[in-house]
Amino acid sequence: MRKRVKKFLIVFAGVVCICLGLLGLVLPFLQGILFLMIGCALISLYSPRMRAFMSVHTVRFQKLHALLGRVEAWANKDGGD
């Protein structure tokens, strides 16, 4: 049960970040690219297509690629249930 709630919250946060990112592309005071990147990273935890996209495009940046791997391991860790 905890794992399903965690998955829902992560995907919800990813969708919210992507929406803020899209708004930020037209509003001058909001960092659109930053929110888009965070939203894609969050959604890539549970979407195989987005994960493949992120893996291909972050391979050049070793620290970012390693960070995505650690976050994915945390998200897939059993929550005690």
Tab-separated table of C-alpha atoms in Angstrom:
chain	number	residue	atom	x	y	z
A	1	MET	CA	0.000	0.000	0.000
A	2	ARG	CA	2.789	2.443	0.868
A	3	LYS	CA	4.516	1.719	-2.423
A	4	ARG	CA	1.361	2.608	-4.389
A	5	VAL	CA	0.973	5.873	-2.481
A	6	LYS	CA	4.645	6.702	-3.068
A	7	LYS	CA	4.258	5.971	-6.789
A	8	PHE	CA	1.156	8.160	-7.008
A	9	LEU	CA	2.841	11.056	-5.200
A	10	ILE	CA	5.968	10.873	-7.361
A	11	VAL	CA	4.012	10.759	-10.630
A	12	PHE	CA	1.709	13.544	-9.405
A	13	ALA	CA	4.717	15.710	-8.487
A	14	GLY	CA	6.214	14.987	-11.919
A	15	VAL	CA	3.041	16.080	-13.707
A	16	VAL	CA	2.814	19.233	-11.583
A	17	CYS	CA	6.457	20.062	-12.369
A	18	ILE	CA	5.883	19.564	-16.089
A	19	CYS	CA	2.826	21.837	-15.957
A	20	LEU	CA	4.844	24.481	-14.091
A	21	GLY	CA	7.619	24.055	-16.647
A	22	LEU	CA	5.237	24.660	-19.522
A	23	LEU	CA	3.944	27.769	-17.759
A	24	GLY	CA	7.509	28.837	-17.111
A	25	LEU	CA	8.285	28.777	-20.807
A	26	VAL	CA	5.903	31.709	-21.334
A	27	LEU	CA	6.102	33.485	-17.963
A	28	PRO	CA	9.296	35.469	-17.405
A	29	PHE	CA	9.568	34.886	-13.641
A	30	LEU	CA	9.329	31.072	-13.609
A	31	GLN	CA	12.219	28.773	-14.563
A	32	GLY	CA	10.516	26.592	-17.189
A	33	ILE	CA	13.461	24.414	-18.211
A	34	LEU	CA	14.313	23.552	-14.612
A	35	PHE	CA	10.770	22.405	-13.848
A	36	LEU	CA	10.589	20.432	-17.099
A	37	MET	CA	13.812	18.595	-16.238
A	38	ILE	CA	12.646	17.788	-12.709
A	39	GLY	CA	9.256	16.615	-13.963
A	40	CYS	CA	10.808	14.370	-16.611
A	41	ALA	CA	13.184	12.894	-14.048
A	42	LEU	CA	10.309	12.112	-11.678
A	43	ILE	CA	8.118	10.577	-14.360
A	44	SER	CA	11.045	8.526	-15.671
A	45	LEU	CA	10.986	6.579	-12.411
A	46	TYR	CA	7.804	4.800	-13.475
A	47	SER	CA	7.662	5.215	-17.261
A	48	PRO	CA	9.964	2.889	-19.245
A	49	ARG	CA	9.838	5.126	-22.331
A	50	MET	CA	10.769	8.241	-20.370
A	51	ARG	CA	13.488	6.284	-18.527
A	52	ALA	CA	15.012	5.198	-21.836
A	53	PHE	CA	14.888	8.790	-23.078
A	54	MET	CA	16.544	10.073	-19.904
A	55	SER	CA	19.204	7.354	-19.982
A	56	VAL	CA	20.176	8.168	-23.555
A	57	HIS	CA	20.285	11.906	-22.947
A	58	THR	CA	22.064	11.932	-19.570
A	59	VAL	CA	24.866	9.490	-20.412
A	60	ARG	CA	27.157	12.392	-21.325
A	61	PHE	CA	26.671	13.914	-17.866
A	62	GLN	CA	28.014	11.273	-15.481
A	63	LYS	CA	26.930	12.939	-12.220
A	64	LEU	CA	23.380	13.487	-13.435
A	65	HIS	CA	23.205	9.917	-14.772
A	66	ALA	CA	24.409	8.536	-11.420
A	67	LEU	CA	21.924	10.737	-9.542
A	68	LEU	CA	19.042	9.402	-11.643
A	69	GLY	CA	20.185	5.852	-10.844
A	70	ARG	CA	20.216	6.556	-7.096
A	71	VAL	CA	16.793	8.196	-7.198
A	72	GLU	CA	15.408	5.251	-9.165
A	73	ALA	CA	16.827	2.812	-6.603
A	74	TRP	CA	15.222	4.836	-3.794
A	75	ALA	CA	11.836	4.942	-5.551
A	76	ASN	CA	11.866	1.190	-6.222
A	77	LYS	CA	12.917	0.333	-2.659
A	78	ASP	CA	10.277	-1.571	-0.719
A	79	GLY	CA	8.457	0.719	1.704
A	80	GLY	CA	8.093	-1.920	4.416
A	81	ASP	CA	4.830	-3.460	3.188
